[in-house]
XYZ file of C-alpha atoms in Angstrom:
220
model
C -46.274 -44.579 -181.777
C -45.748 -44.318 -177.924
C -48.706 -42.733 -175.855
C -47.864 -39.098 -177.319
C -48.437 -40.057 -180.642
C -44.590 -39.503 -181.590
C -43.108 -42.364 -184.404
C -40.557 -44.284 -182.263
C -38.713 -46.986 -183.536
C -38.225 -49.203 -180.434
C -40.629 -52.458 -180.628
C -42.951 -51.298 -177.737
C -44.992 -54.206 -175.590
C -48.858 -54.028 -176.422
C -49.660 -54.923 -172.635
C -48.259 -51.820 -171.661
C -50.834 -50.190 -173.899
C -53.604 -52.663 -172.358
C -52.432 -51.020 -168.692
C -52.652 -47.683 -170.240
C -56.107 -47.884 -171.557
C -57.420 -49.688 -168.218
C -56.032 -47.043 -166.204
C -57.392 -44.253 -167.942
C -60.858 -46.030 -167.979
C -60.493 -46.258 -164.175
C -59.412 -43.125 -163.538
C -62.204 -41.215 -165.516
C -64.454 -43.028 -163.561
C -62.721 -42.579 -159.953
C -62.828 -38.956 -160.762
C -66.347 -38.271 -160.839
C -67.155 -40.382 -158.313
C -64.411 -38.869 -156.061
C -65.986 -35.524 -156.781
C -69.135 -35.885 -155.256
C -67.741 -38.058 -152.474
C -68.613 -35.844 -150.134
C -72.471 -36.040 -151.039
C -71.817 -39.881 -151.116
C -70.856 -39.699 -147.493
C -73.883 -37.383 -146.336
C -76.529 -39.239 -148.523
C -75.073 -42.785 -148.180
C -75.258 -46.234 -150.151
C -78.238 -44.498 -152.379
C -75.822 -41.926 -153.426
C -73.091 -43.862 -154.836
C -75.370 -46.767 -156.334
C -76.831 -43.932 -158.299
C -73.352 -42.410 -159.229
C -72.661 -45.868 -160.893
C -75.895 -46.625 -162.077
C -75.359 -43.851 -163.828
C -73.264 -45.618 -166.722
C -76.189 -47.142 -167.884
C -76.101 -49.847 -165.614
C -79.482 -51.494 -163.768
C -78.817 -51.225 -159.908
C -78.880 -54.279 -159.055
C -76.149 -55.242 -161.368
C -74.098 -52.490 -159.316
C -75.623 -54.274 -156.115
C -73.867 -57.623 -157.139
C -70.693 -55.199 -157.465
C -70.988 -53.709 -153.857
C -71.804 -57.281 -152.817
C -68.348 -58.510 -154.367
C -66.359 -56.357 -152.975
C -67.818 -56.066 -149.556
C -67.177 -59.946 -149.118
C -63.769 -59.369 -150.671
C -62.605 -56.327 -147.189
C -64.326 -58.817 -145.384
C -62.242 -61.829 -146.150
C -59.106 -59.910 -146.921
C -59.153 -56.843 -144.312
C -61.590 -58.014 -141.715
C -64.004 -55.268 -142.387
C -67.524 -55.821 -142.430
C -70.296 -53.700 -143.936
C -68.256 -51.432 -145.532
C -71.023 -49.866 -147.384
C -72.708 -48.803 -144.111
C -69.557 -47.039 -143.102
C -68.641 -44.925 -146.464
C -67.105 -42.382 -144.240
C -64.246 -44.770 -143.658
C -63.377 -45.193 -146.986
C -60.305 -43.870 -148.343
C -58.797 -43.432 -151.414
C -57.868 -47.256 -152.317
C -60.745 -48.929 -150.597
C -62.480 -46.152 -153.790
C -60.433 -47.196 -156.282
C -60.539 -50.886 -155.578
C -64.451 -50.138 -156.025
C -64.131 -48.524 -159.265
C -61.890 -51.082 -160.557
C -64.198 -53.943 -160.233
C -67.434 -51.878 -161.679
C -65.025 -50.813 -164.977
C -64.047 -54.486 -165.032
C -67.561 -55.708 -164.964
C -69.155 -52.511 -166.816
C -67.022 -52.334 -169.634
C -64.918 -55.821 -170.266
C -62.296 -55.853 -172.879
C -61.269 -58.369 -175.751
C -58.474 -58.037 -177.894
C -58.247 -58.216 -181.154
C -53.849 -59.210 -181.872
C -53.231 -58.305 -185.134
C -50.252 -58.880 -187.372
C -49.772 -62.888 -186.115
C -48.144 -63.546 -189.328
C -45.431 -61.263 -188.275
C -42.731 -63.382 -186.485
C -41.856 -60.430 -183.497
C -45.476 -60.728 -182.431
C -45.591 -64.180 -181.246
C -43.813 -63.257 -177.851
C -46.198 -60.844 -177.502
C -49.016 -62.659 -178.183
C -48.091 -65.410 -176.185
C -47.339 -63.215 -172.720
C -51.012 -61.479 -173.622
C -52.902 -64.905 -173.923
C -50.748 -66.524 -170.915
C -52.212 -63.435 -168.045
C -55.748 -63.612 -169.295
C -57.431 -61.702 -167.461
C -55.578 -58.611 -167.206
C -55.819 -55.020 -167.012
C -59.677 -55.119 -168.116
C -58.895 -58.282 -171.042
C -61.101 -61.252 -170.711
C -60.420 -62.737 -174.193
C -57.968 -62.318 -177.050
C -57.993 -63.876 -180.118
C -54.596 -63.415 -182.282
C -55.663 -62.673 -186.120
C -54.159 -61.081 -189.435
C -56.335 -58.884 -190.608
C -54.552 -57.962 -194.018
C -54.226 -61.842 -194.476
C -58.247 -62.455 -194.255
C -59.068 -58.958 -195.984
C -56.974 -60.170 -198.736
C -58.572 -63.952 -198.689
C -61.988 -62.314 -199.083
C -61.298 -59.708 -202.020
C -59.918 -62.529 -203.531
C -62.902 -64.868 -203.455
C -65.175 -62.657 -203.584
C -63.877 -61.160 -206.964
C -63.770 -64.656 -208.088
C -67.170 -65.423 -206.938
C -65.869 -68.778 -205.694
C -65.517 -68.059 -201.319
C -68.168 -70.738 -200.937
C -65.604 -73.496 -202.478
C -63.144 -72.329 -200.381
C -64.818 -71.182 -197.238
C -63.499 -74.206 -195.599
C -60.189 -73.470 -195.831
C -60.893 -69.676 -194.293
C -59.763 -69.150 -190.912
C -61.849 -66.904 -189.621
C -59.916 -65.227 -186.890
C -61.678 -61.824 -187.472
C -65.068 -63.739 -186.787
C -63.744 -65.534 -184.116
C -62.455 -62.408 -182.371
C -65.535 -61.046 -182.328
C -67.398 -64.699 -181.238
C -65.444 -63.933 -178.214
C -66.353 -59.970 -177.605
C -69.913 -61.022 -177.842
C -69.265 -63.843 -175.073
C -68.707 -60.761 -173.049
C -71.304 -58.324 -173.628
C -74.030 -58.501 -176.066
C -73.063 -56.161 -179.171
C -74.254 -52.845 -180.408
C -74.995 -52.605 -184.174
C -73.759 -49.201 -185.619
C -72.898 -48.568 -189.573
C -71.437 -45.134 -191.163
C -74.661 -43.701 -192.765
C -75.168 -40.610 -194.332
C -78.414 -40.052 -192.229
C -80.814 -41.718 -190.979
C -84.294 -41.715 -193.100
C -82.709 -44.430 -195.831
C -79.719 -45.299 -194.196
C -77.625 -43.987 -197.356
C -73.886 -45.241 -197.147
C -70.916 -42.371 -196.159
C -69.569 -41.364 -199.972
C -67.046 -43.664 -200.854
C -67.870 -46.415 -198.627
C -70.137 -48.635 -200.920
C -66.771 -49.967 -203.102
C -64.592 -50.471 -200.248
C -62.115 -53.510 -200.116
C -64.245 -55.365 -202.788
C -65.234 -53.083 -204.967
C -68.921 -54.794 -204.250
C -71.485 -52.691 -202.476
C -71.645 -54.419 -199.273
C -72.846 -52.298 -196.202
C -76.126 -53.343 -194.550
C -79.328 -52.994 -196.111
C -82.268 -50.936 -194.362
C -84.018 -53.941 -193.846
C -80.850 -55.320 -192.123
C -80.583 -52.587 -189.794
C -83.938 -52.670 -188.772
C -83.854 -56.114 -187.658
């Protein structure tokens, strides 16, 4: 589907999509700050480390930011201090700011699906050759259907730990690499939260085994 959601038919490059999603992250966050710029400007540095800061960030992981790009204008432009001088700034010297906070704030890795489809292997091979790019640290190309399948299979048969070293483990690999990036988030589709009761219809999903998390597990 292209960004409208409309069924096309034309083989559409995935690092297009990568651009799209990076700008749109960028651009939410450019507009808020660029909303209260003008209290920025009266208040100063304090202002806009708390407007960032605000995306559940410590400050002085936002002062490292400032730091970064400050020496950056200063090596590239010849401007020193820039922080000192927010009244200066214009739109790019902004957006240049928010780009490196989204990049370091919220750090992408890609998941390429379908490698056992022949067309993606161009694809795949442009992605992996630019890292980084638009926001994408790591990628890690995968099948998903192929491993999904490998597990029912095994685990139906009760024999994956025979086999297990023949499993390629892209999926788990993938996410090896996410969590080089930022240390995960646990969530799982409960019911509510006093026993930590499944969503109906989730407990025989793919295996046909009940396999979500135990409350135990969660708490950990």
């Amino acid at each position: 589907a292209d960004s409208e959601g409309n069924k096309v038919l034309d083989i559409i490059n995935p690092i297009n999509d990568l651009e799209w999603i990076s700008n749109e992250i960028v651009a939410w966050v450019f507009t808020n700050v660029k909303q209260k710029w003008d209290s920025v400007v009266r208040r100063g540095r304090s202002k806009l480390l708390g407007l960032f800061s605000g995306y559940k960030q410590s400050q002085s992981f936002v002062e490292d930011i400032f730091t970064a790009v400050e020496n950056f204008v200063r090596e590239n432009d010849g401007r020193d201090s820039v922080f000192d001088k927010l009244e200066s700034f214009d739109e790019g010297d902004l957006y240049r700011l928010v780009s490196a906070f989204v990049m370091a704030r919220f750090p992408m890795g890609l998941a390429l699906n379908k490698n056992d489809i022949l067309s993606s292997a161009p694809f795949i091979e442009e992605i992996t050759s630019k890292l980084p790019i638009h926001g994408c640290f790591v990628a890690q190309d995968l099948s998903a259907d192929k491993e999904m399948r490998f597990i029912r299979h095994h685990i139906l048969h009760q024999s994956i730990a025979s086999t297990a070293s023949n499993f390629e483990g892209s999926v788990w690999r993938c996410l090896q690499k996410a969590f080089s990036l930022r240390s995960p988030v646990l969530v799982f589709p409960v019911s509510e939260m006093q026993t930590y009761a499944p969503l109906p219809g989730l407990n025989n999903f793919a295996t046909r085994d009940p396999s979500l998390p135990s409350k135990g597990f969660i708490s950990c």
